[in-house]
Tab-separated table of C-alpha atoms in Angstrom:
chain	number	residue	atom	x	y	z
A	1	UNK	CA	106.086	79.979	93.683
A	2	UNK	CA	103.607	81.633	96.047
A	3	UNK	CA	100.188	82.768	94.827
A	4	UNK	CA	100.531	86.120	96.619
A	5	UNK	CA	103.623	88.222	95.954
A	6	UNK	CA	105.585	89.900	98.717
A	7	UNK	CA	109.035	91.481	98.682
A	8	UNK	CA	111.514	89.010	100.224
A	9	UNK	CA	112.988	91.618	102.509
A	10	UNK	CA	112.377	94.989	104.090
A	11	UNK	CA	114.258	97.061	106.603
A	12	UNK	CA	114.042	100.166	108.737
A	13	UNK	CA	115.581	101.917	111.687
A	14	UNK	CA	113.967	102.194	115.114
A	15	UNK	CA	111.127	104.676	115.127
A	16	UNK	CA	110.718	104.587	111.363
A	17	UNK	CA	107.564	103.611	109.476
A	18	UNK	CA	107.826	100.678	107.093
A	19	UNK	CA	105.319	99.105	104.752
A	20	UNK	CA	105.174	95.610	103.288
A	21	UNK	CA	103.198	95.027	100.122
A	22	UNK	CA	101.225	91.983	99.049
A	23	UNK	CA	100.018	91.582	95.496
A	24	UNK	CA	97.415	89.121	94.323
A	25	UNK	CA	94.649	88.827	91.770
A	26	UNK	CA	90.931	89.240	91.355
A	27	UNK	CA	90.293	85.697	92.541
A	28	UNK	CA	92.022	86.108	95.892
A	29	UNK	CA	92.732	89.580	97.287
A	30	UNK	CA	90.354	91.155	94.815
A	31	UNK	CA	87.388	89.234	96.169
A	32	UNK	CA	88.351	88.204	99.705
A	33	UNK	CA	89.757	89.775	102.831
A	34	UNK	CA	93.449	89.751	103.670
A	35	UNK	CA	95.151	88.556	106.832
A	36	UNK	CA	98.698	89.094	108.021
A	37	UNK	CA	100.787	86.802	110.216
A	38	UNK	CA	103.952	87.577	112.118
A	39	UNK	CA	106.564	84.916	112.781
A	40	UNK	CA	109.251	85.880	115.249
A	41	UNK	CA	112.531	83.957	114.936
A	42	UNK	CA	112.200	80.371	116.107
A	43	UNK	CA	108.511	80.654	116.951
A	44	UNK	CA	105.145	79.733	115.470
A	45	UNK	CA	103.222	82.180	113.286
A	46	UNK	CA	100.858	84.537	115.051
A	47	UNK	CA	97.824	86.376	113.692
A	48	UNK	CA	98.676	90.065	113.321
A	49	UNK	CA	95.893	91.553	111.179
A	50	UNK	CA	92.626	89.976	110.032
A	51	UNK	CA	89.842	91.106	107.740
A	52	UNK	CA	92.151	93.595	105.986
A	53	UNK	CA	92.614	95.978	108.886
A	54	UNK	CA	91.469	94.467	112.186
A	55	UNK	CA	93.911	93.925	115.024
A	56	UNK	CA	93.421	91.020	117.419
A	57	UNK	CA	93.474	91.843	121.085
A	58	UNK	CA	97.027	92.463	122.234
A	59	UNK	CA	98.441	93.605	118.898
A	60	UNK	CA	99.788	97.167	119.225
A	61	UNK	CA	98.145	99.875	117.134
A	62	UNK	CA	101.549	100.487	115.532
A	63	UNK	CA	100.498	97.711	113.169
A	64	UNK	CA	97.887	98.497	110.529
A	65	UNK	CA	96.601	96.861	107.393
A	66	UNK	CA	94.929	98.106	104.258
A	67	UNK	CA	93.634	96.723	100.996
A	68	UNK	CA	92.939	98.260	97.626
A	69	UNK	CA	91.845	96.261	94.621
A	70	UNK	CA	94.127	93.268	94.257
A	71	UNK	CA	96.836	94.524	96.613
A	72	UNK	CA	97.250	94.868	100.339
A	73	UNK	CA	99.762	96.480	102.648
A	74	UNK	CA	100.982	96.090	106.179
A	75	UNK	CA	102.327	99.208	107.839
A	76	UNK	CA	104.420	99.301	110.985
A	77	UNK	CA	104.958	102.687	112.571
A	78	UNK	CA	107.385	103.477	115.373
A	79	UNK	CA	109.487	100.472	114.399
A	80	UNK	CA	110.973	98.564	117.324
A	81	UNK	CA	113.726	95.978	117.493
A	82	UNK	CA	111.227	93.326	118.575
A	83	UNK	CA	109.378	93.786	115.277
A	84	UNK	CA	112.198	91.958	113.492
A	85	UNK	CA	110.381	88.948	112.091
A	86	UNK	CA	108.944	87.321	108.992
A	87	UNK	CA	105.587	88.648	107.839
A	88	UNK	CA	103.142	86.710	105.674
A	89	UNK	CA	100.032	87.934	103.890
A	90	UNK	CA	97.205	85.515	103.238
A	91	UNK	CA	93.840	85.401	101.550
A	92	UNK	CA	91.420	82.857	100.180
A	93	UNK	CA	91.178	81.803	96.557
A	94	UNK	CA	88.432	79.493	95.336
A	95	UNK	CA	87.735	78.482	98.940
A	96	UNK	CA	91.348	77.513	99.645
A	97	UNK	CA	93.931	79.562	101.560
A	98	UNK	CA	96.808	81.156	99.705
A	99	UNK	CA	99.855	82.798	101.203
A	100	UNK	CA	102.629	85.113	100.212
A	101	UNK	CA	106.207	83.913	100.330
A	102	UNK	CA	106.952	86.062	103.359
A	103	UNK	CA	108.914	89.252	103.968
A	104	UNK	CA	111.861	89.260	106.330
A	105	UNK	CA	111.868	92.549	108.215
A	106	UNK	CA	115.222	93.678	109.575
A	107	UNK	CA	115.473	96.457	112.136
A	108	UNK	CA	118.797	98.168	111.503
B	1	UNK	CA	93.118	79.968	127.312
B	2	UNK	CA	92.739	78.766	123.739
B	3	UNK	CA	95.631	76.439	122.991
B	4	UNK	CA	96.798	73.969	120.370
B	5	UNK	CA	99.576	71.462	120.995
B	6	UNK	CA	101.062	69.327	118.230
B	7	UNK	CA	102.813	66.027	118.866
B	8	UNK	CA	104.063	62.988	117.008
B	9	UNK	CA	106.928	64.427	115.009
B	10	UNK	CA	110.267	62.744	114.642
B	11	UNK	CA	112.738	61.097	112.287
B	12	UNK	CA	111.273	58.736	109.716
B	13	UNK	CA	112.650	56.973	106.645
B	14	UNK	CA	111.417	57.791	103.134
B	15	UNK	CA	108.373	55.780	102.189
B	16	UNK	CA	107.258	55.264	105.788
B	17	UNK	CA	104.301	56.751	107.641
B	18	UNK	CA	103.800	59.060	110.576
B	19	UNK	CA	100.751	60.420	112.375
B	20	UNK	CA	100.693	63.852	113.952
B	21	UNK	CA	98.204	64.941	116.582
B	22	UNK	CA	96.897	68.382	117.437
B	23	UNK	CA	95.287	68.577	120.868
B	24	UNK	CA	93.022	71.542	121.466
B	25	UNK	CA	91.849	73.147	124.671
B	26	UNK	CA	89.995	76.265	125.760
B	27	UNK	CA	87.265	76.210	123.097
B	28	UNK	CA	84.521	74.008	121.661
B	29	UNK	CA	86.666	72.024	119.249
B	30	UNK	CA	83.782	70.539	117.293
B	31	UNK	CA	82.545	73.969	116.206
B	32	UNK	CA	85.662	74.755	114.182
B	33	UNK	CA	87.442	73.663	111.051
B	34	UNK	CA	91.099	72.847	111.659
B	35	UNK	CA	94.037	73.316	109.327
B	36	UNK	CA	97.557	71.972	109.024
B	37	UNK	CA	100.485	73.970	107.680
B	38	UNK	CA	104.141	73.162	107.281
B	39	UNK	CA	107.369	75.081	106.980
B	40	UNK	CA	110.456	73.518	105.458
B	41	UNK	CA	113.799	74.671	106.880
B	42	UNK	CA	114.426	78.268	105.851
B	43	UNK	CA	111.264	78.407	103.754
B	44	UNK	CA	107.855	80.034	103.985
B	45	UNK	CA	104.540	78.695	105.204
B	46	UNK	CA	102.774	76.081	103.114
B	47	UNK	CA	99.136	75.139	103.655
B	48	UNK	CA	98.774	71.345	103.843
B	49	UNK	CA	95.050	70.889	104.251
B	50	UNK	CA	92.018	71.320	106.449
B	51	UNK	CA	89.047	69.485	107.841
B	52	UNK	CA	85.686	71.161	108.198
B	53	UNK	CA	83.542	70.851	111.278
B	54	UNK	CA	80.868	68.150	111.403
B	55	UNK	CA	78.270	70.877	110.881
B	56	UNK	CA	79.779	71.360	107.431
B	57	UNK	CA	80.176	67.690	106.706
B	58	UNK	CA	83.594	67.134	108.234
B	59	UNK	CA	85.017	67.090	104.729
B	60	UNK	CA	88.639	67.703	103.862
B	61	UNK	CA	90.727	69.629	101.351
B	62	UNK	CA	94.407	69.170	100.583
B	63	UNK	CA	97.243	70.901	98.832
B	64	UNK	CA	98.256	69.283	95.564
B	65	UNK	CA	101.686	68.414	96.996
B	66	UNK	CA	100.203	66.048	99.603
B	67	UNK	CA	96.910	64.920	98.066
B	68	UNK	CA	96.616	61.158	98.036
B	69	UNK	CA	99.383	60.729	100.627
B	70	UNK	CA	98.166	62.759	103.612
B	71	UNK	CA	94.841	62.407	105.427
B	72	UNK	CA	93.352	64.737	108.006
B	73	UNK	CA	90.824	63.456	110.507
B	74	UNK	CA	89.322	64.597	113.776
B	75	UNK	CA	88.006	63.190	117.029
B	76	UNK	CA	85.696	65.815	118.485
B	77	UNK	CA	85.177	63.784	121.663
B	78	UNK	CA	88.894	64.135	122.414
B	79	UNK	CA	89.395	67.580	120.827
B	80	UNK	CA	92.141	66.217	118.595
B	81	UNK	CA	92.907	66.697	114.926
B	82	UNK	CA	95.186	64.238	113.179
B	83	UNK	CA	97.469	64.389	110.177
B	84	UNK	CA	98.244	60.939	108.807
B	85	UNK	CA	101.232	61.119	106.505
B	86	UNK	CA	101.981	58.162	104.255
B	87	UNK	CA	104.626	57.539	101.594
B	88	UNK	CA	106.776	60.242	103.094
B	89	UNK	CA	109.393	61.932	100.946
B	90	UNK	CA	112.505	63.842	101.903
B	91	UNK	CA	110.789	67.024	100.737
B	92	UNK	CA	108.140	66.554	103.443
B	93	UNK	CA	110.771	67.485	106.016
B	94	UNK	CA	109.336	70.496	107.845
B	95	UNK	CA	107.887	71.850	111.021
B	96	UNK	CA	104.176	71.052	110.994
B	97	UNK	CA	101.700	73.440	112.593
B	98	UNK	CA	98.022	73.063	113.309
B	99	UNK	CA	95.722	76.041	113.556
B	100	UNK	CA	92.077	76.843	114.086
B	101	UNK	CA	89.960	78.304	111.306
B	102	UNK	CA	87.945	81.296	112.437
B	103	UNK	CA	85.046	82.108	110.163
B	104	UNK	CA	82.842	85.167	110.386
B	105	UNK	CA	81.509	85.361	106.827
B	106	UNK	CA	82.895	86.702	104.633
B	107	UNK	CA	86.034	86.763	106.776
B	108	UNK	CA	88.224	83.776	107.559
B	109	UNK	CA	91.517	83.675	109.450
B	110	UNK	CA	93.824	81.234	111.247
B	111	UNK	CA	94.244	81.690	114.985
B	112	UNK	CA	95.731	80.395	117.214
B	113	UNK	CA	98.643	78.304	115.997
B	114	UNK	CA	100.308	75.462	117.808
B	115	UNK	CA	104.006	75.490	118.622
B	116	UNK	CA	104.777	73.068	115.807
B	117	UNK	CA	106.317	69.617	115.605
B	118	UNK	CA	109.360	68.751	113.501
B	119	UNK	CA	109.174	65.947	110.967
B	120	UNK	CA	112.453	64.845	109.417
B	121	UNK	CA	112.335	62.403	106.517
B	122	UNK	CA	115.750	60.920	105.933
B	123	UNK	CA	117.376	57.549	105.378
């Protein structure tokens, strides 16, 4: 059972906007920043969003993050086939990292 | 280029030991805490533990599932982090990843990640 709660799956068609939610508590998301990681099939995780809404160099601006209270969201606009991947939210809780169980995004 | 490369994975019998290595390049290894994660087949990411930099005591923290069996260490002169795994169980079967902790208080994120090394625990 993961500390952060994500929907197990999400889907969209090319060009569509999709959002993935991440729910936590006051001890993790409520008091720390949220990061998102993308894991393409058969590859290692990659940092997608850090500090709630910051994109590392090289990440397209189609990806955006937000946080409100004890929840966070990842939005992907202009969905592309190469966005099909697993997405994980993460935060810190009592100085230890906690993750969501991951959301498998399918591009229909 | 900042890079992490894991090695040392393989097939091991239950109850035996294995040591994984994470070799870093492209940055000042000693300035960073390093973490290990794992991912069982078809499952999500699980944090295993981390080791702080020497500036913060070089101390370690572990997930409850591995505490007392796994030990993380580091050799800053070689830019290598290690994961010593003892008393291995079948449920430790996973791909193991190392990653660098990036801290800009109050923010903290993991980047980059190594390519992973597969550990299979089976008789």
